[in-house]
PDB file of C-alpha atoms and ligand atoms in Angstrom:
ATOM      1  CA  UNK A   8      29.944  -1.776  -1.734  1.00 50.00           C
ATOM      2  CA  UNK A   9      28.059   1.070  -0.140  1.00 55.00           C
ATOM      3  CA  UNK A  10      30.273   2.173   2.644  1.00 57.00           C
ATOM      4  CA  UNK A  11      28.892   3.478   5.900  1.00 60.00           C
ATOM      5  CA  UNK A  12      28.279   7.327   4.940  1.00 66.00           C
ATOM      6  CA  UNK A  13      24.998   8.610   4.899  1.00 85.00           C
ATOM      7  CA  UNK A  14      22.674   7.013   2.489  1.00 94.00           C
ATOM      8  CA  UNK A  15      20.001   9.188   0.530  1.00 96.00           C
ATOM      9  CA  UNK A  16      16.533   8.015  -0.602  1.00 96.00           C
ATOM     10  CA  UNK A  17      17.416   7.713  -3.879  1.00 96.00           C
ATOM     11  CA  UNK A  18      20.376   5.645  -3.135  1.00 96.00           C
ATOM     12  CA  UNK A  19      18.279   3.278  -1.552  1.00 97.00           C
ATOM     13  CA  UNK A  20      15.511   3.344  -4.221  1.00 97.00           C
ATOM     14  CA  UNK A  21      18.290   2.936  -7.120  1.00 96.00           C
ATOM     15  CA  UNK A  22      20.296   0.210  -6.173  1.00 96.00           C
ATOM     16  CA  UNK A  23      18.023  -2.391  -7.456  1.00 97.00           C
ATOM     17  CA  UNK A  24      14.568  -2.617  -9.234  1.00 97.00           C
ATOM     18  CA  UNK A  25      13.008  -4.408  -6.439  1.00 98.00           C
ATOM     19  CA  UNK A  26      13.495  -3.768  -2.314  1.00 98.00           C
ATOM     20  CA  UNK A  27      12.404  -6.765  -0.766  1.00 98.00           C
ATOM     21  CA  UNK A  28       9.793  -6.906   2.002  1.00 98.00           C
ATOM     22  CA  UNK A  29      10.929  -8.886   4.816  1.00 98.00           C
ATOM     23  CA  UNK A  30       9.279 -10.680   7.813  1.00 98.00           C
ATOM     24  CA  UNK A  31      11.242 -12.554  10.420  1.00 98.00           C
ATOM     25  CA  UNK A  32      10.163 -14.333  13.152  1.00 98.00           C
ATOM     26  CA  UNK A  33      13.256 -16.479  13.785  1.00 98.00           C
ATOM     27  CA  UNK A  34      16.932 -14.689  14.442  1.00 98.00           C
ATOM     28  CA  UNK A  35      18.716 -17.666  13.100  1.00 98.00           C
ATOM     29  CA  UNK A  36      16.959 -17.020   9.778  1.00 98.00           C
ATOM     30  CA  UNK A  37      18.334 -13.228   9.388  1.00 98.00           C
ATOM     31  CA  UNK A  38      22.155 -13.837   8.641  1.00 98.00           C
ATOM     32  CA  UNK A  39      21.309 -16.589   5.658  1.00 98.00           C
ATOM     33  CA  UNK A  40      18.334 -14.925   4.646  1.00 98.00           C
ATOM     34  CA  UNK A  41      20.403 -11.671   3.998  1.00 98.00           C
ATOM     35  CA  UNK A  42      23.396 -13.766   2.361  1.00 98.00           C
ATOM     36  CA  UNK A  43      20.884 -15.106  -0.104  1.00 98.00           C
ATOM     37  CA  UNK A  44      19.123 -12.324  -1.473  1.00 98.00           C
ATOM     38  CA  UNK A  45      22.761 -10.607  -1.665  1.00 98.00           C
ATOM     39  CA  UNK A  46      23.880 -13.526  -3.706  1.00 98.00           C
ATOM     40  CA  UNK A  47      21.387 -13.339  -5.944  1.00 98.00           C
ATOM     41  CA  UNK A  48      22.174  -9.422  -6.947  1.00 97.00           C
ATOM     42  CA  UNK A  49      19.779  -7.519  -3.817  1.00 98.00           C
ATOM     43  CA  UNK A  50      21.562  -5.817  -1.357  1.00 97.00           C
ATOM     44  CA  UNK A  51      19.120  -2.968  -0.033  1.00 98.00           C
ATOM     45  CA  UNK A  52      16.733  -5.308   2.384  1.00 98.00           C
ATOM     46  CA  UNK A  53      13.876  -3.703   4.419  1.00 98.00           C
ATOM     47  CA  UNK A  54      13.252  -5.913   7.351  1.00 98.00           C
ATOM     48  CA  UNK A  55       9.817  -4.948   8.850  1.00 98.00           C
ATOM     49  CA  UNK A  56       9.498  -4.006  12.501  1.00 98.00           C
ATOM     50  CA  UNK A  57       6.283  -6.352  12.666  1.00 97.00           C
ATOM     51  CA  UNK A  58       7.991  -9.382  15.319  1.00 98.00           C
ATOM     52  CA  UNK A  59       9.399  -9.293  18.021  1.00 98.00           C
ATOM     53  CA  UNK A  60      12.826 -10.474  16.595  1.00 98.00           C
ATOM     54  CA  UNK A  61      13.070  -7.866  13.978  1.00 98.00           C
ATOM     55  CA  UNK A  62      15.112  -5.596  15.529  1.00 98.00           C
ATOM     56  CA  UNK A  63      17.649  -8.824  16.546  1.00 98.00           C
ATOM     57  CA  UNK A  64      17.534  -9.808  12.662  1.00 98.00           C
ATOM     58  CA  UNK A  65      18.401  -5.886  11.685  1.00 98.00           C
ATOM     59  CA  UNK A  66      21.473  -6.335  14.061  1.00 98.00           C
ATOM     60  CA  UNK A  67      22.699  -9.672  13.201  1.00 98.00           C
ATOM     61  CA  UNK A  68      22.390  -8.600   9.185  1.00 98.00           C
ATOM     62  CA  UNK A  69      24.145  -5.103  10.355  1.00 98.00           C
ATOM     63  CA  UNK A  70      26.994  -6.886  11.744  1.00 98.00           C
ATOM     64  CA  UNK A  71      27.569  -9.932   9.675  1.00 98.00           C
ATOM     65  CA  UNK A  72      26.259  -9.057   6.006  1.00 98.00           C
ATOM     66  CA  UNK A  73      28.657  -6.121   5.210  1.00 97.00           C
ATOM     67  CA  UNK A  74      27.636  -6.462   1.501  1.00 97.00           C
ATOM     68  CA  UNK A  75      23.790  -6.029   2.456  1.00 98.00           C
ATOM     69  CA  UNK A  76      22.164  -2.555   3.522  1.00 98.00           C
ATOM     70  CA  UNK A  77      19.837  -3.289   5.946  1.00 98.00           C
ATOM     71  CA  UNK A  78      16.654  -0.919   6.620  1.00 98.00           C
ATOM     72  CA  UNK A  79      13.728  -1.707   8.872  1.00 98.00           C
ATOM     73  CA  UNK A  80       9.862  -1.229   7.302  1.00 98.00           C
ATOM     74  CA  UNK A  81       6.567  -0.884   9.534  1.00 98.00           C
ATOM     75  CA  UNK A  82       8.592   2.302  11.337  1.00 98.00           C
ATOM     76  CA  UNK A  83       5.828   4.167  12.844  1.00 98.00           C
ATOM     77  CA  UNK A  84       6.823   5.951  15.655  1.00 98.00           C
ATOM     78  CA  UNK A  85      10.028   8.078  17.056  1.00 97.00           C
ATOM     79  CA  UNK A  86      10.583   5.149  19.153  1.00 98.00           C
ATOM     80  CA  UNK A  87      10.833   2.585  15.969  1.00 98.00           C
ATOM     81  CA  UNK A  88      13.433   4.894  14.228  1.00 98.00           C
ATOM     82  CA  UNK A  89      15.526   5.308  17.112  1.00 98.00           C
ATOM     83  CA  UNK A  90      15.617   1.482  18.061  1.00 98.00           C
ATOM     84  CA  UNK A  91      16.375   0.861  13.752  1.00 98.00           C
ATOM     85  CA  UNK A  92      18.980   3.165  13.859  1.00 98.00           C
ATOM     86  CA  UNK A  93      20.509   1.601  17.104  1.00 98.00           C
ATOM     87  CA  UNK A  94      19.983  -1.716  15.340  1.00 98.00           C
ATOM     88  CA  UNK A  95      22.349  -1.080  12.297  1.00 98.00           C
ATOM     89  CA  UNK A  96      19.585  -0.186  10.118  1.00 98.00           C
ATOM     90  CA  UNK A  97      20.441   2.895   7.299  1.00 98.00           C
ATOM     91  CA  UNK A  98      17.331   3.249   5.772  1.00 98.00           C
ATOM     92  CA  UNK A  99      13.385   3.341   7.008  1.00 98.00           C
ATOM     93  CA  UNK A 100      10.059   2.734   5.258  1.00 98.00           C
ATOM     94  CA  UNK A 101       7.057   3.680   6.646  1.00 98.00           C
ATOM     95  CA  UNK A 102       3.445   2.669   5.849  1.00 98.00           C
ATOM     96  CA  UNK A 103       1.927   6.396   6.426  1.00 98.00           C
ATOM     97  CA  UNK A 104       3.565   9.852   7.115  1.00 97.00           C
ATOM     98  CA  UNK A 105       3.866  11.856   9.963  1.00 97.00           C
ATOM     99  CA  UNK A 106       6.333  14.948  10.548  1.00 97.00           C
ATOM    100  CA  UNK A 107       7.362  13.023  13.708  1.00 97.00           C
ATOM    101  CA  UNK A 108       8.581  10.335  12.015  1.00 97.00           C
ATOM    102  CA  UNK A 109      10.174  12.289   9.156  1.00 97.00           C
ATOM    103  CA  UNK A 110      12.174  14.379  11.798  1.00 97.00           C
ATOM    104  CA  UNK A 111      12.989  11.256  14.028  1.00 97.00           C
ATOM    105  CA  UNK A 112      14.839   9.544  11.001  1.00 97.00           C
ATOM    106  CA  UNK A 113      16.392  12.827  10.230  1.00 96.00           C
ATOM    107  CA  UNK A 114      17.862  12.461  13.886  1.00 96.00           C
ATOM    108  CA  UNK A 115      18.426   9.130  13.590  1.00 96.00           C
ATOM    109  CA  UNK A 116      20.713   9.696  10.408  1.00 96.00           C
ATOM    110  CA  UNK A 117      18.232   7.045   8.821  1.00 97.00           C
ATOM    111  CA  UNK A 118      17.064   7.719   4.835  1.00 97.00           C
ATOM    112  CA  UNK A 119      13.230   7.413   4.882  1.00 98.00           C
ATOM    113  CA  UNK A 120      10.942   6.400   2.222  1.00 98.00           C
ATOM    114  CA  UNK A 121       7.649   7.741   3.486  1.00 98.00           C
ATOM    115  CA  UNK A 122       4.745   6.087   2.580  1.00 98.00           C
ATOM    116  CA  UNK A 123       1.890   7.835   0.929  1.00 98.00           C
ATOM    117  CA  UNK A 124      -1.526   7.174  -0.552  1.00 98.00           C
ATOM    118  CA  UNK A 125      -3.023  10.423  -1.261  1.00 98.00           C
ATOM    119  CA  UNK A 126      -2.399  13.822  -2.811  1.00 98.00           C
ATOM    120  CA  UNK A 127      -2.410  15.382   0.810  1.00 98.00           C
ATOM    121  CA  UNK A 128      -0.102  12.774   2.172  1.00 98.00           C
ATOM    122  CA  UNK A 129       2.248  14.209  -0.864  1.00 98.00           C
ATOM    123  CA  UNK A 130       2.106  17.489   0.025  1.00 98.00           C
ATOM    124  CA  UNK A 131       3.256  16.807   3.635  1.00 98.00           C
ATOM    125  CA  UNK A 132       5.984  14.505   2.820  1.00 98.00           C
ATOM    126  CA  UNK A 133       7.119  17.034   0.428  1.00 97.00           C
ATOM    127  CA  UNK A 134       6.763  20.304   2.892  1.00 97.00           C
ATOM    128  CA  UNK A 135       8.896  18.275   5.174  1.00 97.00           C
ATOM    129  CA  UNK A 136      11.495  17.673   1.997  1.00 97.00           C
ATOM    130  CA  UNK A 137      10.997  14.273   1.230  1.00 97.00           C
ATOM    131  CA  UNK A 138      10.490  13.523  -2.575  1.00 97.00           C
ATOM    132  CA  UNK A 139      11.454  10.061  -2.851  1.00 98.00           C
ATOM    133  CA  UNK A 140       8.381   8.450  -1.467  1.00 98.00           C
ATOM    134  CA  UNK A 141       6.765   5.033  -1.359  1.00 98.00           C
ATOM    135  CA  UNK A 142       3.333   4.547  -2.787  1.00 98.00           C
ATOM    136  CA  UNK A 143       1.610   2.191  -0.570  1.00 98.00           C
ATOM    137  CA  UNK A 144      -0.893  -0.411  -0.809  1.00 98.00           C
ATOM    138  CA  UNK A 145       0.232   0.163  -3.969  1.00 98.00           C
ATOM    139  CA  UNK A 146      -2.311  -2.111  -5.815  1.00 98.00           C
ATOM    140  CA  UNK A 147      -5.234  -1.535  -3.602  1.00 97.00           C
ATOM    141  CA  UNK A 148      -4.804   2.472  -3.387  1.00 98.00           C
ATOM    142  CA  UNK A 149      -5.078   2.970  -7.747  1.00 98.00           C
ATOM    143  CA  UNK A 150      -2.184   1.069  -9.115  1.00 98.00           C
ATOM    144  CA  UNK A 151      -0.062   2.347 -11.942  1.00 98.00           C
ATOM    145  CA  UNK A 152      -3.263   4.404 -13.335  1.00 98.00           C
ATOM    146  CA  UNK A 153      -2.935   6.524  -9.991  1.00 98.00           C
ATOM    147  CA  UNK A 154       0.781   7.004 -10.104  1.00 98.00           C
ATOM    148  CA  UNK A 155       0.012   8.229 -13.706  1.00 98.00           C
ATOM    149  CA  UNK A 156      -2.299  10.723 -12.815  1.00 98.00           C
ATOM    150  CA  UNK A 157       0.028  12.087  -9.625  1.00 98.00           C
ATOM    151  CA  UNK A 158       3.142  12.503 -12.318  1.00 98.00           C
ATOM    152  CA  UNK A 159       1.142  15.565 -13.417  1.00 98.00           C
ATOM    153  CA  UNK A 160       0.894  17.795 -10.142  1.00 98.00           C
ATOM    154  CA  UNK A 161       3.741  15.926  -8.631  1.00 98.00           C
ATOM    155  CA  UNK A 162       6.106  15.901 -11.530  1.00 98.00           C
ATOM    156  CA  UNK A 163       9.056  16.312  -8.912  1.00 98.00           C
ATOM    157  CA  UNK A 164       8.291  13.092  -6.798  1.00 98.00           C
ATOM    158  CA  UNK A 165       9.645   9.425  -7.385  1.00 98.00           C
ATOM    159  CA  UNK A 166       7.963   6.504  -5.609  1.00 98.00           C
ATOM    160  CA  UNK A 167       8.563   3.073  -4.983  1.00 98.00           C
ATOM    161  CA  UNK A 168       5.028   1.727  -5.035  1.00 98.00           C
ATOM    162  CA  UNK A 169       4.465  -1.617  -2.754  1.00 98.00           C
ATOM    163  CA  UNK A 170       1.961  -3.479  -1.762  1.00 98.00           C
ATOM    164  CA  UNK A 171       0.313  -6.021  -4.332  1.00 98.00           C
ATOM    165  CA  UNK A 172       3.398  -5.849  -6.517  1.00 98.00           C
ATOM    166  CA  UNK A 173       4.273  -8.997  -8.085  1.00 98.00           C
ATOM    167  CA  UNK A 174       7.418  -9.741 -10.756  1.00 97.00           C
ATOM    168  CA  UNK A 175       4.564 -10.175 -13.326  1.00 97.00           C
ATOM    169  CA  UNK A 176       2.725  -6.810 -12.516  1.00 98.00           C
ATOM    170  CA  UNK A 177       6.070  -5.242 -11.279  1.00 98.00           C
ATOM    171  CA  UNK A 178       6.973  -3.958 -15.214  1.00 98.00           C
ATOM    172  CA  UNK A 179       3.688  -2.148 -15.541  1.00 98.00           C
ATOM    173  CA  UNK A 180       4.946   0.382 -12.501  1.00 98.00           C
ATOM    174  CA  UNK A 181       8.787   0.219 -13.647  1.00 98.00           C
ATOM    175  CA  UNK A 182       7.810   1.415 -16.947  1.00 98.00           C
ATOM    176  CA  UNK A 183       6.391   4.652 -15.494  1.00 98.00           C
ATOM    177  CA  UNK A 184       9.030   7.621 -15.278  1.00 98.00           C
ATOM    178  CA  UNK A 185       8.161   8.468 -11.640  1.00 98.00           C
ATOM    179  CA  UNK A 186       8.619   4.944 -10.599  1.00 98.00           C
ATOM    180  CA  UNK A 187      12.601   4.324  -9.715  1.00 98.00           C
ATOM    181  CA  UNK A 188      11.992   0.620  -7.858  1.00 98.00           C
ATOM    182  CA  UNK A 189       9.192  -1.068  -6.466  1.00 98.00           C
ATOM    183  CA  UNK A 190       8.917  -2.647  -2.921  1.00 98.00           C
ATOM    184  CA  UNK A 191       7.112  -6.834  -2.396  1.00 98.00           C
ATOM    185  CA  UNK A 192       7.027  -9.531  -0.063  1.00 98.00           C
ATOM    186  CA  UNK A 193       7.736 -12.042  -3.000  1.00 98.00           C
ATOM    187  CA  UNK A 194      11.259 -12.520  -2.574  1.00 98.00           C
ATOM    188  CA  UNK A 195      11.275 -13.519   0.923  1.00 98.00           C
ATOM    189  CA  UNK A 196       8.473 -16.431   1.146  1.00 98.00           C
ATOM    190  CA  UNK A 197       7.375 -17.522   4.526  1.00 98.00           C
ATOM    191  CA  UNK A 198       7.769 -21.410   3.683  1.00 98.00           C
ATOM    192  CA  UNK A 199      11.426 -20.818   2.161  1.00 98.00           C
ATOM    193  CA  UNK A 200      12.489 -19.479   5.437  1.00 98.00           C
ATOM    194  CA  UNK A 201      10.922 -21.788   7.472  1.00 98.00           C
ATOM    195  CA  UNK A 202      12.445 -24.935   5.009  1.00 98.00           C
ATOM    196  CA  UNK A 203      15.862 -23.020   5.412  1.00 98.00           C
ATOM    197  CA  UNK A 204      15.577 -22.945   1.276  1.00 98.00           C
ATOM    198  CA  UNK A 205      18.104 -20.322   0.700  1.00 98.00           C
ATOM    199  CA  UNK A 206      18.671 -21.145  -3.041  1.00 98.00           C
ATOM    200  CA  UNK A 207      15.222 -20.394  -3.941  1.00 98.00           C
ATOM    201  CA  UNK A 208      15.518 -17.084  -2.456  1.00 98.00           C
ATOM    202  CA  UNK A 209      18.845 -16.534  -4.444  1.00 98.00           C
ATOM    203  CA  UNK A 210      16.489 -17.552  -7.627  1.00 98.00           C
ATOM    204  CA  UNK A 211      13.836 -14.949  -6.835  1.00 98.00           C
ATOM    205  CA  UNK A 212      16.480 -12.262  -6.302  1.00 98.00           C
ATOM    206  CA  UNK A 213      18.034 -13.341  -9.574  1.00 97.00           C
ATOM    207  CA  UNK A 214      14.628 -13.523 -11.600  1.00 97.00           C
ATOM    208  CA  UNK A 215      14.104  -9.473 -10.076  1.00 97.00           C
ATOM    209  CA  UNK A 216      17.209  -8.127 -11.743  1.00 92.00           C
ATOM    210  CA  UNK A 217      15.620  -8.712 -15.314  1.00 89.00           C
ATOM    211  CA  UNK A 218      13.248  -6.321 -14.467  1.00 95.00           C
ATOM    212  CA  UNK A 219      14.258  -2.967 -16.522  1.00 84.00           C
ATOM    213  CA  UNK A 220      14.395   0.555 -14.871  1.00 73.00           C
TER     214      UNK A 220
HETATM  215  C1  LIG B 240       3.646  -4.639   3.440  1.00 71.68           C
HETATM  216  O1  LIG B 240       4.070  -3.780   3.665  1.00 71.68           O
HETATM  217  O2  LIG B 240       3.402  -5.430   3.770  1.00 71.68           O
HETATM  218  C2  LIG B 240       4.090  -4.625   1.842  1.00 71.68           C
HETATM  219  O3  LIG B 240       3.284  -3.535   1.284  1.00 71.68           O
HETATM  220  C3  LIG B 240       4.429  -5.900   0.840  1.00 71.68           C
HETATM  221  O4  LIG B 240       3.228  -5.934   0.503  1.00 71.68           O
HETATM  222  P1  LIG B 240       3.082  -7.327  -0.385  1.00 71.68           P
HETATM  223  O5  LIG B 240       2.896  -8.391   0.384  1.00 71.68           O
HETATM  224  O6  LIG B 240       2.039  -7.389  -1.384  1.00 71.68           O
HETATM  225  O7  LIG B 240       4.439  -7.392  -1.287  1.00 71.68           O
END
């Protein structure tokens, strides 16, 4: 179990081959969904700040599922970072990068995976001390070929590609030396949440553990 001490971005990335990107519309889904993922071996959970219920969901998971490590996704502003930390998030993921978000996460004690899609964004994040980054949207912005090309100049940066990643194409990304894990929404399908099909979510999590890093 990961204790309450501060996490590093690398710890967030190294825990499992996949970080699930989760969209929750109902607070009642949060705890059983988190337990289902933990039962399948996935405990770093990114709950996106895309719904009015997201913060309450983060709070519920932080309080009631101590085996999980809950983070906030879609963190775009200083206020997002503060609210996520207040709700009990331990890490943050952002779709892009600004120094303000980087500083806000540091101030709030959140490990951050900043989102980047260009060389200049990587350089900005590195300038602020971030070397573990999310490549978003991975498939649309160049996929594994882009990461391979970045491996030259950005030899000291590690990535979590997210966006368009599936169980089928995840191995192409995970085979790259500069990829530590991938992110994806396929582990928590909207219809499984609606149906309360927690066993399906556990199985989807289990399936990802066969992915090799
Ligand atoms: C997102 O932020 O929506 C993630 O990148 C998830 O993308 P996916 O649905 O393609 O996995």
